[in-house]
Amino acid sequence: MSLPRVAQMALRPVIAICGTTGVGKSKLGVELALKLSENIDRHGWTGGVVVNADAMQAYKGFDTITNKIPPGERAGYVIGQWIHDATRAISDAHDSKKVPIIVGGTAYWIQHLIFPGRLAVEPEQVSCPDSSPSASTVSPSDGLLSALSQVTVDLRSLFDSLPESPPLAADDPGAALALHNLLQALDPDVAARWHWRDTRKVLRNLEIMKNSGRKVSEVLQEQSAASLRPRYDTLFLWLYAEPTELKRRLDIRADEMLENGLLDEVRTLTNLASPSDEVGSGSGTTASSINYTHGVFQSIGFREFNRYLADPSPSEIKFQAAVQNLKTANHQYAKRQITWIRNKLLSAVRASKSTTGVGMYLLDATELQKWSSDVSDVASNLMEAFLRCDPLPDPPSLSSAAQRMLSVPAKAAATDPTAALLAHRKLLCSVCTVNDALPVMIEEGSQWAAHVKSTAHKRLAAKQAKRKERVHDVLPAATVSSERGRGDNRWRPY
Ligand SMILES: [Zn+2]
């Protein structure tokens, strides 16, 4: 079966290769680029240009730049900057009659590059860290203005001077709760999405409001209303290998990286993180003082081996343990990549298919000895048909792996930002909240269902019921009945 395909005359073509780490995406990208330079007469393009979409690699170059940006804004800045650079590279490629081939393990980036308008803060709004603070010239929306006019003086001054980095909820619950209260006052739907302990997300949402001059829920509603329109006419290729085989390949690659000096690289990075000429830093950077959640320190391998290198008494056993941790981290990372592609990117591609006519194609790279028949040939045939606007095959028909992996039920929350917001509401458990300064919040749905069945919750509920009975003995009957009517497991949306 083949699909009719409308030529996207207004949109220029792009080929996007996604997939897990270690599956051969770069190899395929180069192969396709070579193919394009061979068969010029068949489609009119003179070659291909590979554009990298990999956060793990891009972070290395970004690190010195991102140090100038408040930590809460870094993730948004990096993707915004990357999209800005990538669209420029793609435009240059098109102008020189070359087909851009986007290759990367960060499907999230590819998704936002191809489907614009879904980032809370778009690349155009990313303020340059070196420029003067002219970003504050945006005039706030009526919705934000009216919400701001109703908050207390304390919350208003908190909004005007947001902290540069999110407070740690464990160390400073007061500051964490104040930020959540501010979000609750300004944008209750968004506040319901995040636990007050998740200070990074709470602060990020407040920053978006401050920078964009609009409530986050307003931004999301606009995004939900707009359909997913791609920036380019895109052929999506998902390079896939069965988990058992992929793990084997990842382990081999990890061993090779260690042989080729991964440890030296970690040493260099540790030194970069602690410049020796820093005034007053006598001790240098230690494993415990590095924030592994930012920039290059997120890179797989760094955390595992930096701890090993910092160990005062290294041993073969400790080394092997670090190697094993590295391999496990690789497997988990690959698993997360597949989850994103299946749940998010695939849904977005499907939702936009009515306008593009192009689906996502899975290429089975499980058997390396069959690479040319299972991967190269299939990919170049698809690419040629795509560039000539010929009919394309039905994606699940390509292989049994394609049939299995591409069959995911459509979920509104995967493509609709407002549905996603409402799908993860946190509820306040009034039974378990014994201290109002530390409210207990649980996610609606299965987590809440499990929570009310938990021993801790039941014990507190029983205790409170007993206490109530004692109180009821001395209260008028009317009060007793109204109290009983509300039941034990009272809860309210926070
Ligand atoms: Zn509870």
PDB file of C-alpha atoms in Angstrom, residues 10 16 69 111 142 229 231 259 263 315 329 349 394 423 431 455 469:
ATOM      1  CA  ALA A  10       6.257  26.023  -0.144  1.00  0.00           C
ATOM      2  CA  ALA A  16      15.859  13.803   9.945  1.00  0.00           C
ATOM      3  CA  ILE A  69      23.313  32.497  31.940  1.00  0.00           C
ATOM      4  CA  GLN A 111      11.007  17.785  17.229  1.00  0.00           C
ATOM      5  CA  ASP A 142      -4.124  41.663  30.260  1.00  0.00           C
ATOM      6  CA  ARG A 229       2.742  22.776  11.051  1.00  0.00           C
ATOM      7  CA  ARG A 231       8.928  24.161   9.287  1.00  0.00           C
ATOM      8  CA  GLU A 259      40.851   2.253  25.766  1.00  0.00           C
ATOM      9  CA  LEU A 263      39.658   8.746  31.590  1.00  0.00           C
ATOM     10  CA  SER A 315      41.414  -0.282  43.071  1.00  0.00           C
ATOM     11  CA  ALA A 329      23.855   4.619  32.474  1.00  0.00           C
ATOM     12  CA  VAL A 349       4.715  13.406  13.173  1.00  0.00           C
ATOM     13  CA  ASP A 394       3.112   2.695   4.482  1.00  0.00           C
ATOM     14  CA  ALA A 423      -2.586  15.236  32.747  1.00  0.00           C
ATOM     15  CA  VAL A 431      -4.587  13.841  55.630  1.00  0.00           C
ATOM     16  CA  THR A 455       0.139   2.317  55.030  1.00  0.00           C
ATOM     17  CA  GLU A 469     -14.687  11.031  67.225  1.00  0.00           C
TER      18      GLU A 469
END
